[in-house]
Every structure is written in structure tokens, then in C-alpha cells.
């Protein structure tokens, strides 16, 4: 083959490669757009089917990842790389990759367990994995939580499922637990009447289960009372704070004391050997 033939061959191959690269790029760009469209349509379809939001997001993420794999393989195939050989290489390396990514696979498995057993759902306030917050999203490998002060916490699914999970939003109602201390000189009947009045006057308190107001303990410096009304879960913190404030106001109006720890100091005078007084406490 003469020099001109070599040049023509290189130009021909270069032109084919450039065309294939452009076509592969077009496949990737268009394919990515189509994947996003299909992902959006599938999310809307599952939402219309009234599936759990947690399941919708989790399945949507898996579908998006699988479709993107097909798009990437199609783009690679257009360049001229044999995808069958590539899949064989990926399969052969799968074991090694799996061993290297044991943590990620465990997080994926934990995400599947979340979908199956549903210990929490989107919008629930939970304590799990050493953190607390509102469930914002469940990804393939991680769970996103939003804290009360609007911070995002990303926790591996395996960590979320590795210990106890406290779900504060699981039930529609919650019990508010208040402990109030009063002085030993205060009249028991008056204290009970005031506490019952505070609870009865709050329209957010549920009649069933009935509130529980009892004297619970006699401490070193105060008599402890428990105040346990039931409220809707959404009203928990507002009732907790406002009822505590109202109890203080009514105690002040009724002259009921809220004691604090005190210590009596007794001073004794003892004359020493020289006849001078010394103090002992």
C-alpha cells in the first residue's frame, strides 16, 4: 500500500470514528433525556396508583439507574466496542467488585428491607442510626433526613436498620408527659383542681384516652405530680410548651409554690479550751 493509500485509509477510519463518536454522544444525550422522561412518567403513574411515597422514590431511583445502564451500553456499542465482551468482563469482575463493595451492597439490601417492612415512611420523624429528623428521601443506598433546624443528614441504609428505630409519627396520637413539683405546704386538693382545670380548658386534649393526673412522688424538697394528657401527634410540642406555661401562670395565681432544692445550714457555737467560741457547721 502506497503512502496515499495509507493516508486515505487513516482519513476513512478517522471519519468513521468521528461519526461514531458523534452518534454515541447523541445516543447518550437523547437517551438520558428519554430516561428522565420515563422516570418522571413512572413516578406520576405510581403516584396516581396511590403507592407509598417511600416505595415510589425507591423504585424510581432503581428504574432510573437501570435505564441509564442501557443507554451507556448503547452509546459504547455505537463507538465500536463489543458490548458482549464488555459485559463478560464486567461479569468476571463482579465478584471482586462485590467483595470490595460489601458495605454498599449491605446498604442496598437494607434499603430493600425498608421497602418491605416499612419501619418509616416519607415525612415521619424518627430516631435511628444515631441521628434524629424527618425522613425526606430514601435512595438506593442512603436515607436523607431533615432536622428541626433544617439541616440535611445523609445516613447509609445499613446504619438506619442496624439498631432500634423510634418512629414518633407512626401513630396519630401521643401522650404528653409533664412532671410538676409543688411545695409540701400546698394543699393537695387545690393542686389537683388547678392541674385538672388546665387540662380541661385546652381544646386540643383528647377525651379518650382520658388524661391522667396523679401525685407520683415525694422528693427531698417537693411533691411531684404527673400530668399526662393525650393529644394528636401534630399538636404534641405546642401542647407541651403552652401547657407548661399555663400551669406556671395558674400556680402563681393560686399561690402554689414551685420549690427548688434547698439546704439548711445549722451553726453551732462550741467554746474551745481557751474559752473562745468556735463555729461548727
Tab-separated table of C-alpha atoms in Angstrom:
chain	number	residue	atom	x	y	z
A	1	UNK	CA	0.000	0.000	0.000
A	2	UNK	CA	1.461	3.352	-1.067
A	3	UNK	CA	1.557	6.475	1.099
A	4	UNK	CA	-1.586	7.930	-0.465
A	5	UNK	CA	-3.442	4.730	0.271
A	6	UNK	CA	-2.372	4.847	3.893
A	7	UNK	CA	-3.478	8.472	4.160
A	8	UNK	CA	-6.837	7.659	2.612
A	9	UNK	CA	-7.286	4.687	4.962
A	10	UNK	CA	-6.468	6.803	8.026
A	11	UNK	CA	-8.815	9.550	6.869
A	12	UNK	CA	-11.572	6.994	6.272
A	13	UNK	CA	-11.139	5.401	9.683
A	14	UNK	CA	-10.887	8.789	11.369
A	15	UNK	CA	-14.059	9.945	9.675
A	16	UNK	CA	-15.871	6.768	10.767
A	17	UNK	CA	-14.600	7.154	14.320
A	18	UNK	CA	-15.672	10.806	14.442
A	19	UNK	CA	-19.112	9.922	13.114
A	20	UNK	CA	-19.438	7.083	15.635
A	21	UNK	CA	-18.348	9.346	18.493
A	22	UNK	CA	-20.903	11.973	17.482
A	23	UNK	CA	-23.564	9.284	17.176
A	24	UNK	CA	-22.606	7.824	20.565
A	25	UNK	CA	-22.787	11.272	22.148
A	26	UNK	CA	-26.183	11.827	20.547
A	27	UNK	CA	-27.391	8.449	21.812
A	28	UNK	CA	-26.231	9.320	25.324
A	29	UNK	CA	-27.781	12.820	25.321
A	30	UNK	CA	-31.093	11.742	23.777
A	31	UNK	CA	-31.156	8.544	25.810
A	32	UNK	CA	-30.585	10.453	29.035
A	33	UNK	CA	-33.454	12.791	28.143
A	34	UNK	CA	-35.712	9.819	27.384
A	35	UNK	CA	-34.704	8.132	30.668
A	36	UNK	CA	-35.601	11.276	32.615
A	37	UNK	CA	-38.946	11.425	30.799
A	38	UNK	CA	-39.699	7.762	31.510
A	39	UNK	CA	-38.602	8.225	35.119
A	40	UNK	CA	-40.948	11.184	35.518
A	41	UNK	CA	-43.848	9.318	33.882
A	42	UNK	CA	-43.285	6.253	36.057
A	43	UNK	CA	-43.231	8.394	39.202
A	44	UNK	CA	-46.508	10.036	38.218
A	45	UNK	CA	-48.056	6.659	37.374
A	46	UNK	CA	-47.095	5.215	40.748
A	47	UNK	CA	-48.384	8.316	42.488
A	48	UNK	CA	-51.694	8.013	40.661
A	49	UNK	CA	-51.784	4.423	41.829
A	50	UNK	CA	-51.522	5.807	45.384
A	51	UNK	CA	-48.378	3.852	46.207
A	52	UNK	CA	-46.484	4.759	49.335
A	53	UNK	CA	-44.187	7.776	48.652
A	54	UNK	CA	-41.260	5.809	50.080
A	55	UNK	CA	-41.844	2.991	47.585
A	56	UNK	CA	-42.328	5.462	44.727
A	57	UNK	CA	-38.984	7.167	45.283
A	58	UNK	CA	-37.076	3.931	45.860
A	59	UNK	CA	-38.441	2.188	42.742
A	60	UNK	CA	-37.995	5.380	40.736
A	61	UNK	CA	-34.304	5.548	41.653
A	62	UNK	CA	-33.758	1.889	40.709
A	63	UNK	CA	-35.582	2.324	37.371
A	64	UNK	CA	-33.504	5.403	36.540
A	65	UNK	CA	-30.245	3.571	37.285
A	66	UNK	CA	-31.189	0.529	35.157
A	67	UNK	CA	-32.298	2.627	32.166
A	68	UNK	CA	-29.099	4.667	32.311
A	69	UNK	CA	-27.086	1.420	32.158
A	70	UNK	CA	-28.834	0.521	28.890
A	71	UNK	CA	-28.165	3.998	27.482
A	72	UNK	CA	-24.457	3.818	28.335
A	73	UNK	CA	-24.161	0.343	26.798
A	74	UNK	CA	-25.889	1.557	23.607
A	75	UNK	CA	-23.522	4.529	23.358
A	76	UNK	CA	-20.467	2.316	23.892
A	77	UNK	CA	-21.726	-0.126	21.261
A	78	UNK	CA	-22.045	2.704	18.724
A	79	UNK	CA	-18.362	3.557	19.147
A	80	UNK	CA	-17.488	0.011	18.078
A	81	UNK	CA	-16.730	-1.625	21.396
A	82	UNK	CA	-18.257	-5.086	21.643
A	83	UNK	CA	-20.754	-4.863	24.495
A	84	UNK	CA	-20.876	-8.653	24.840
A	85	UNK	CA	-17.183	-8.696	25.658
A	86	UNK	CA	-17.641	-5.740	27.966
A	87	UNK	CA	-20.489	-7.499	29.788
A	88	UNK	CA	-18.336	-10.609	30.120
A	89	UNK	CA	-15.507	-8.551	31.614
A	90	UNK	CA	-17.950	-6.840	33.984
A	91	UNK	CA	-19.368	-10.215	34.967
A	92	UNK	CA	-15.917	-11.618	35.640
A	93	UNK	CA	-15.056	-8.597	37.741
A	94	UNK	CA	-18.411	-8.673	39.501
A	95	UNK	CA	-17.215	-10.940	42.301
A	96	UNK	CA	-14.224	-8.749	43.073
A	97	UNK	CA	-16.319	-5.614	42.876
A	98	UNK	CA	-18.950	-7.207	45.113
A	99	UNK	CA	-16.348	-8.054	47.746
A	100	UNK	CA	-14.957	-4.529	47.555
A	101	UNK	CA	-18.410	-3.013	47.860
A	102	UNK	CA	-19.809	-5.154	50.653
A	103	UNK	CA	-20.879	-2.059	52.553
A	104	UNK	CA	-22.732	-0.633	49.560
A	105	UNK	CA	-24.453	-3.944	48.878
A	106	UNK	CA	-25.453	-4.147	52.535
A	107	UNK	CA	-26.896	-0.639	52.278
A	108	UNK	CA	-28.841	-1.666	49.166
A	109	UNK	CA	-30.179	-4.739	50.952
A	110	UNK	CA	-31.154	-2.562	53.919
A	111	UNK	CA	-32.992	-0.231	51.546
A	112	UNK	CA	-34.957	-3.208	50.236
A	113	UNK	CA	-35.810	-4.165	53.827
A	114	UNK	CA	-37.081	-0.630	54.440
A	115	UNK	CA	-39.406	-1.018	51.459
A	116	UNK	CA	-40.631	-4.447	52.587
A	117	UNK	CA	-41.135	-3.828	56.310
A	118	UNK	CA	-41.677	-0.043	56.189
A	119	UNK	CA	-40.430	0.945	59.650
A	120	UNK	CA	-40.794	4.542	58.480
A	121	UNK	CA	-42.089	6.485	55.505
A	122	UNK	CA	-41.554	9.887	53.914
A	123	UNK	CA	-42.490	12.631	56.380
A	124	UNK	CA	-42.056	10.550	59.559
A	125	UNK	CA	-39.951	11.933	62.405
A	126	UNK	CA	-37.620	9.182	63.599
A	127	UNK	CA	-34.587	8.449	65.715
A	128	UNK	CA	-32.362	5.861	64.044
A	129	UNK	CA	-28.730	5.294	63.222
A	130	UNK	CA	-27.636	7.752	65.901
A	131	UNK	CA	-29.496	10.709	64.339
A	132	UNK	CA	-32.982	12.211	64.512
A	133	UNK	CA	-35.003	14.012	61.885
A	134	UNK	CA	-37.844	13.893	59.372
A	135	UNK	CA	-37.489	11.330	56.570
A	136	UNK	CA	-37.026	13.356	53.390
A	137	UNK	CA	-35.978	10.715	50.859
A	138	UNK	CA	-34.871	7.084	50.624
A	139	UNK	CA	-32.229	6.442	47.962
A	140	UNK	CA	-30.838	3.111	46.803
A	141	UNK	CA	-28.005	3.219	49.333
A	142	UNK	CA	-28.840	6.067	51.715
A	143	UNK	CA	-31.669	7.744	53.606
A	144	UNK	CA	-31.935	11.536	53.763
A	145	UNK	CA	-33.302	13.201	56.897
A	146	UNK	CA	-34.113	16.842	57.615
A	147	UNK	CA	-33.501	18.066	61.159
A	148	UNK	CA	-35.685	20.500	63.072
A	149	UNK	CA	-33.175	23.298	62.333
A	150	UNK	CA	-33.297	22.483	58.584
A	151	UNK	CA	-30.060	20.518	58.233
A	152	UNK	CA	-29.810	17.587	55.820
A	153	UNK	CA	-28.377	14.348	57.210
A	154	UNK	CA	-27.489	11.522	54.810
A	155	UNK	CA	-27.282	8.158	56.572
A	156	UNK	CA	-26.414	4.772	54.980
A	157	UNK	CA	-29.424	2.470	54.922
A	158	UNK	CA	-27.440	-0.193	56.738
A	159	UNK	CA	-26.816	2.178	59.632
A	160	UNK	CA	-30.505	3.106	59.752
A	161	UNK	CA	-31.525	-0.559	60.016
A	162	UNK	CA	-28.708	-1.747	62.280
A	163	UNK	CA	-30.292	-0.664	65.582
A	164	UNK	CA	-33.500	0.420	67.238
A	165	UNK	CA	-35.773	2.772	65.277
A	166	UNK	CA	-38.032	5.154	67.194
A	167	UNK	CA	-40.810	6.446	64.964
A	168	UNK	CA	-42.607	9.385	66.573
A	169	UNK	CA	-45.044	9.721	63.661
A	170	UNK	CA	-46.208	6.126	63.491
A	171	UNK	CA	-49.430	6.757	65.452
A	172	UNK	CA	-51.969	9.544	65.168
A	173	UNK	CA	-51.943	10.324	68.903
A	174	UNK	CA	-49.262	10.820	71.543
A	175	UNK	CA	-49.201	11.269	75.296
A	176	UNK	CA	-47.701	14.443	76.729
A	177	UNK	CA	-45.712	13.639	79.878
A	178	UNK	CA	-45.320	16.553	82.286
A	179	UNK	CA	-43.855	16.386	85.791
A	180	UNK	CA	-44.706	19.265	88.135
A	181	UNK	CA	-43.199	19.832	91.578
A	182	UNK	CA	-45.074	21.712	94.332
A	183	UNK	CA	-44.253	22.524	97.943
A	184	UNK	CA	-45.124	20.302	100.891
A	185	UNK	CA	-47.212	23.105	102.385
A	186	UNK	CA	-49.500	23.380	99.346
A	187	UNK	CA	-52.971	21.881	99.553
A	188	UNK	CA	-53.286	18.652	97.564
A	189	UNK	CA	-56.890	19.268	96.535
A	190	UNK	CA	-56.099	22.754	95.283
A	191	UNK	CA	-53.154	21.493	93.232
A	192	UNK	CA	-55.280	18.736	91.720
A	193	UNK	CA	-58.074	21.189	90.880
A	194	UNK	CA	-55.665	23.591	89.164
A	195	UNK	CA	-53.997	20.869	87.104
A	196	UNK	CA	-57.327	19.362	86.079
A	197	UNK	CA	-58.536	22.828	85.094
A	198	UNK	CA	-55.504	23.449	82.881
A	199	UNK	CA	-56.026	20.144	81.082
A	200	UNK	CA	-59.805	20.549	80.770
A	201	UNK	CA	-59.523	24.059	79.319
A	202	UNK	CA	-57.219	23.006	76.473
A	203	UNK	CA	-59.375	22.008	73.459
A	204	UNK	CA	-56.509	20.047	71.924
A	205	UNK	CA	-56.552	17.473	74.722
A	206	UNK	CA	-58.409	14.293	73.720
A	207	UNK	CA	-61.179	12.883	75.880
A	208	UNK	CA	-60.227	9.299	75.004
A	209	UNK	CA	-57.843	8.116	76.340
A	210	UNK	CA	-58.624	10.115	79.451
A	211	UNK	CA	-55.906	12.375	80.903
A	212	UNK	CA	-54.035	11.049	83.921
A	213	UNK	CA	-53.249	13.463	86.779
A	214	UNK	CA	-51.716	11.903	89.892
A	215	UNK	CA	-49.320	12.621	92.718
A	216	UNK	CA	-46.321	10.489	91.796
A	217	UNK	CA	-43.562	11.016	94.368
A	218	UNK	CA	-42.475	12.871	97.485
A	219	UNK	CA	-38.968	14.144	96.919
A	220	UNK	CA	-36.405	15.835	99.129
A	221	UNK	CA	-37.759	19.310	98.543
A	222	UNK	CA	-41.024	18.937	96.584
A	223	UNK	CA	-44.057	16.802	95.897
A	224	UNK	CA	-44.110	15.585	92.287
A	225	UNK	CA	-47.255	15.413	90.177
A	226	UNK	CA	-47.608	13.792	86.760
A	227	UNK	CA	-49.827	15.382	84.108
A	228	UNK	CA	-50.392	13.082	81.129
A	229	UNK	CA	-52.967	14.236	78.559
A	230	UNK	CA	-53.357	12.609	75.131
A	231	UNK	CA	-53.231	14.791	72.024
A	232	UNK	CA	-52.913	14.477	68.271
A	233	UNK	CA	-49.326	13.855	67.206
A	234	UNK	CA	-49.218	17.149	65.305
A	235	UNK	CA	-50.159	19.073	68.486
A	236	UNK	CA	-47.622	17.415	70.774
A	237	UNK	CA	-44.980	20.121	71.118
A	238	UNK	CA	-47.389	23.071	71.119
A	239	UNK	CA	-49.399	21.445	73.925
A	240	UNK	CA	-46.223	20.534	75.816
A	241	UNK	CA	-44.844	24.079	75.813
A	242	UNK	CA	-48.088	26.010	76.213
A	243	UNK	CA	-49.450	23.753	78.960
A	244	UNK	CA	-46.212	24.080	80.931
A	245	UNK	CA	-46.507	27.871	80.709
A	246	UNK	CA	-50.209	27.828	81.678
A	247	UNK	CA	-49.524	25.660	84.735
A	248	UNK	CA	-46.957	28.176	85.948
A	249	UNK	CA	-49.407	31.057	85.443
A	250	UNK	CA	-52.195	29.358	87.370
A	251	UNK	CA	-49.896	28.240	90.166
A	252	UNK	CA	-48.811	31.853	90.599
A	253	UNK	CA	-52.446	32.995	90.650
A	254	UNK	CA	-53.382	30.375	93.270
A	255	UNK	CA	-50.287	30.973	95.386
A	256	UNK	CA	-48.968	27.455	94.793
A	257	UNK	CA	-45.201	27.300	95.161
A	258	UNK	CA	-42.806	25.540	92.832
A	259	UNK	CA	-39.880	24.789	95.146
A	260	UNK	CA	-36.272	24.372	94.193
A	261	UNK	CA	-33.623	22.321	96.006
A	262	UNK	CA	-32.556	23.958	99.271
A	263	UNK	CA	-30.179	23.117	102.070
A	264	UNK	CA	-30.452	24.181	105.694
A	265	UNK	CA	-27.170	25.176	107.348
A	266	UNK	CA	-27.042	24.932	111.155
A	267	UNK	CA	-24.373	26.876	113.063
A	268	UNK	CA	-23.280	25.637	116.495
A	269	UNK	CA	-21.113	27.516	118.981
A	270	UNK	CA	-18.604	25.391	120.892
A	271	UNK	CA	-16.156	27.021	123.324
A	272	UNK	CA	-12.591	25.804	122.853
A	273	UNK	CA	-10.092	25.084	125.590
A	274	UNK	CA	-9.186	28.769	125.914
A	275	UNK	CA	-12.805	29.721	126.441
A	276	UNK	CA	-13.196	31.276	122.988
A	277	UNK	CA	-16.207	30.300	120.908
A	278	UNK	CA	-15.647	28.357	117.726
A	279	UNK	CA	-18.117	27.783	114.936
A	280	UNK	CA	-19.156	24.425	113.549
A	281	UNK	CA	-21.416	23.980	110.565
